[in-house]
């Protein structure tokens, strides 16, 4: 019972942290994303488990084939190896837990001067949302989620999970980049 109470308390704290962060970190909405070039860097955030990483690779491949841009993936220690040595991923940055780790992760990515960031979570997470806010990319894309939509320059409606597979839901976030099913 005590673990459930802590889990509930942790959830309340994370929501409070996210809401406060969103309040102070809101990018200006921008228009259409220009065609990417091979000199541009696009960052993908895909945390969590192996299956989450595997369903992300099709979208990453589609972007790389269309634009030839540099692709960086922020991955979790549980799924980084899916992207390591992947032919369409140029670099993997392993997310480090905690505030210090989050700042180090963002700094490592920002050193590449990314043009765009795509949060591949079909249900955006607190960690993914805060990382999104810390990364200095002009264009930030995600499926729409009211709690963190202010962090993104481009959001798309969340496809109905009862009618659309997770791969389709994840791919929807790439539509502003001209990548469709």
Short mmCIF file of C-alpha atoms in Angstrom, two decimals:
data_model
loop_
_atom_site.label_atom_id
_atom_site.label_comp_id
_atom_site.label_asym_id
_atom_site.label_seq_id
_atom_site.Cartn_x
_atom_site.Cartn_y
_atom_site.Cartn_z
CA UNK A 1 0.00 0.00 0.00
CA UNK A 2 2.83 2.41 0.83
CA UNK A 3 4.35 1.95 -2.67
CA UNK A 4 1.04 2.94 -4.27
CA UNK A 5 0.93 6.08 -2.10
CA UNK A 6 4.45 7.04 -3.15
CA UNK A 7 3.60 6.36 -6.77
CA UNK A 8 0.58 8.68 -6.49
CA UNK A 9 2.69 11.33 -4.77
CA UNK A 10 5.36 10.99 -7.43
CA UNK A 11 2.72 11.39 -10.15
CA UNK A 12 1.37 14.57 -8.51
CA UNK A 13 4.91 15.99 -8.21
CA UNK A 14 5.74 15.19 -11.85
CA UNK A 15 2.52 16.83 -13.07
CA UNK A 16 3.24 19.92 -10.96
CA UNK A 17 6.80 20.05 -12.28
CA UNK A 18 5.63 19.69 -15.88
CA UNK A 19 2.92 22.34 -15.54
CA UNK A 20 5.40 24.78 -13.99
CA UNK A 21 8.00 24.05 -16.67
CA UNK A 22 5.47 24.50 -19.49
CA UNK A 23 4.34 27.80 -18.01
CA UNK A 24 7.86 29.26 -18.30
CA UNK A 25 9.08 27.49 -21.46
CA UNK A 26 6.81 28.21 -24.41
CA UNK A 27 8.29 28.56 -27.91
CA UNK A 28 6.67 30.78 -30.50
CA UNK A 29 4.53 28.91 -32.97
CA UNK A 30 6.14 28.86 -36.39
CA UNK A 31 4.83 28.29 -39.88
CA UNK A 32 5.65 25.55 -42.30
CA UNK A 33 8.90 23.70 -41.82
CA UNK A 34 11.26 24.30 -44.73
CA UNK A 35 12.63 21.29 -46.58
CA UNK A 36 15.42 19.77 -44.55
CA UNK A 37 18.88 19.38 -46.03
CA UNK A 38 21.71 16.89 -45.39
CA UNK A 39 23.39 19.58 -43.25
CA UNK A 40 20.42 19.74 -40.87
CA UNK A 41 20.14 17.73 -37.66
CA UNK A 42 16.88 16.20 -36.46
CA UNK A 43 16.55 14.83 -32.93
CA UNK A 44 14.14 12.05 -32.00
CA UNK A 45 13.14 11.38 -28.42
CA UNK A 46 12.19 7.77 -27.78
CA UNK A 47 12.52 6.61 -24.20
CA UNK A 48 11.16 3.47 -22.52
CA UNK A 49 11.45 -0.14 -23.59
CA UNK A 50 12.68 -2.12 -26.58
CA UNK A 51 9.29 -2.37 -28.29
CA UNK A 52 8.89 1.42 -28.17
CA UNK A 53 12.25 1.79 -29.89
CA UNK A 54 11.50 -0.83 -32.54
CA UNK A 55 8.26 0.85 -33.66
CA UNK A 56 10.16 4.13 -34.06
CA UNK A 57 12.66 2.90 -36.62
CA UNK A 58 10.28 3.06 -39.62
CA UNK A 59 9.66 6.77 -39.12
CA UNK A 60 13.34 7.49 -38.62
CA UNK A 61 14.15 5.57 -41.80
CA UNK A 62 11.51 7.50 -43.77
CA UNK A 63 12.94 10.85 -42.63
CA UNK A 64 16.54 9.85 -43.36
CA UNK A 65 15.66 8.54 -46.83
CA UNK A 66 13.65 11.65 -47.73
CA UNK A 67 16.09 14.33 -46.53
CA UNK A 68 19.44 12.69 -45.81
CA UNK A 69 19.79 14.83 -42.69
CA UNK A 70 21.75 13.91 -39.59
CA UNK A 71 19.65 11.91 -37.12
CA UNK A 72 20.26 11.87 -33.39
CA UNK A 73 18.14 9.70 -31.10
CA UNK A 74 17.76 10.31 -27.38
CA UNK A 75 17.22 6.83 -26.01
CA UNK A 76 16.87 5.16 -22.66
CA UNK A 77 19.41 2.77 -21.16
CA UNK A 78 16.83 0.02 -21.81
CA UNK A 79 16.53 0.63 -25.58
CA UNK A 80 19.63 2.44 -26.84
CA UNK A 81 21.05 -0.66 -28.52
CA UNK A 82 18.11 -0.71 -30.99
CA UNK A 83 19.44 2.54 -32.46
CA UNK A 84 23.16 1.85 -31.98
CA UNK A 85 24.68 0.96 -35.37
CA UNK A 86 21.27 1.45 -37.01
CA UNK A 87 21.94 2.53 -40.63
CA UNK A 88 19.61 5.54 -40.39
CA UNK A 89 20.80 6.85 -37.01
CA UNK A 90 23.97 8.92 -36.87
CA UNK A 91 24.26 9.21 -33.10
CA UNK A 92 22.55 7.90 -29.97
CA UNK A 93 22.50 9.98 -26.80
CA UNK A 94 21.58 7.92 -23.78
CA UNK A 95 19.28 9.79 -21.43
CA UNK A 96 20.64 10.04 -17.91
CA UNK A 97 18.11 10.21 -15.08
CA UNK A 98 17.76 13.12 -12.70
CA UNK A 99 17.97 16.84 -13.25
CA UNK A 100 21.75 16.82 -13.73
CA UNK A 101 21.50 13.94 -16.21
CA UNK A 102 18.69 15.68 -18.08
CA UNK A 103 20.79 18.85 -18.39
CA UNK A 104 23.79 16.81 -19.62
CA UNK A 105 21.60 15.04 -22.18
CA UNK A 106 20.21 18.34 -23.48
CA UNK A 107 23.70 19.88 -23.65
CA UNK A 108 25.04 16.91 -25.64
CA UNK A 109 22.20 17.26 -28.15
CA UNK A 110 22.33 21.08 -28.31
CA UNK A 111 26.03 20.87 -29.27
CA UNK A 112 24.79 19.57 -32.67
CA UNK A 113 22.54 22.63 -33.23
CA UNK A 114 19.43 20.66 -34.16
CA UNK A 115 16.89 22.21 -36.53
CA UNK A 116 14.00 19.96 -35.53
CA UNK A 117 12.99 17.69 -32.66
CA UNK A 118 10.38 14.95 -32.88
CA UNK A 119 8.94 13.54 -29.67
CA UNK A 120 7.87 10.05 -30.75
CA UNK A 121 5.82 9.22 -27.69
CA UNK A 122 2.15 8.78 -28.52
CA UNK A 123 1.45 9.74 -24.93
CA UNK A 124 3.99 12.45 -24.12
CA UNK A 125 5.83 11.89 -20.85
CA UNK A 126 7.05 14.37 -18.25
CA UNK A 127 10.66 13.45 -18.99
CA UNK A 128 10.21 13.71 -22.76
CA UNK A 129 8.39 17.02 -22.39
CA UNK A 130 11.09 18.55 -20.20
CA UNK A 131 13.82 17.33 -22.57
CA UNK A 132 11.84 18.91 -25.43
CA UNK A 133 11.85 22.22 -23.60
CA UNK A 134 15.59 22.06 -22.87
CA UNK A 135 16.63 21.32 -26.46
CA UNK A 136 17.21 24.33 -28.69
CA UNK A 137 15.53 23.25 -31.91
CA UNK A 138 13.46 25.75 -33.89
CA UNK A 139 10.86 23.16 -34.85
CA UNK A 140 9.42 20.78 -32.27
CA UNK A 141 6.87 18.17 -33.30
CA UNK A 142 4.56 15.82 -31.42
CA UNK A 143 1.10 14.36 -31.37
CA UNK A 144 -1.24 16.70 -29.54
CA UNK A 145 -1.50 16.50 -25.80
CA UNK A 146 -3.11 19.42 -24.02
CA UNK A 147 -0.81 19.27 -20.99
CA UNK A 148 2.38 20.05 -22.93
CA UNK A 149 1.29 21.41 -26.33
CA UNK A 150 2.87 24.80 -25.61
CA UNK A 151 6.32 23.19 -25.84
CA UNK A 152 5.83 22.28 -29.50
CA UNK A 153 5.83 24.42 -32.62
CA UNK A 154 3.85 21.76 -34.50
CA UNK A 155 1.34 19.30 -33.09
CA UNK A 156 -0.93 16.87 -34.87
CA UNK A 157 -4.14 15.32 -33.57
CA UNK A 158 -3.68 12.09 -31.67
CA UNK A 159 -4.98 9.22 -33.81
CA UNK A 160 -7.56 7.10 -32.00
CA UNK A 161 -5.66 4.29 -30.22
CA UNK A 162 -8.62 1.96 -30.77
CA UNK A 163 -8.43 2.40 -34.55
CA UNK A 164 -4.72 3.03 -35.15
CA UNK A 165 -1.67 0.91 -34.36
CA UNK A 166 1.12 2.48 -32.28
CA UNK A 167 3.27 2.75 -35.43
CA UNK A 168 0.58 4.88 -37.10
CA UNK A 169 0.19 7.03 -34.00
CA UNK A 170 3.92 7.60 -33.81
CA UNK A 171 4.18 8.32 -37.55
CA UNK A 172 1.52 11.03 -37.28
CA UNK A 173 4.07 13.25 -35.50
CA UNK A 174 6.16 13.29 -38.72
CA UNK A 175 3.39 14.74 -40.91
CA UNK A 176 4.59 18.37 -40.54
CA UNK A 177 7.90 17.19 -42.08
CA UNK A 178 6.06 15.97 -45.16
CA UNK A 179 6.27 12.31 -44.18
CA UNK A 180 2.94 10.57 -44.42
CA UNK A 181 1.88 6.96 -44.26
#
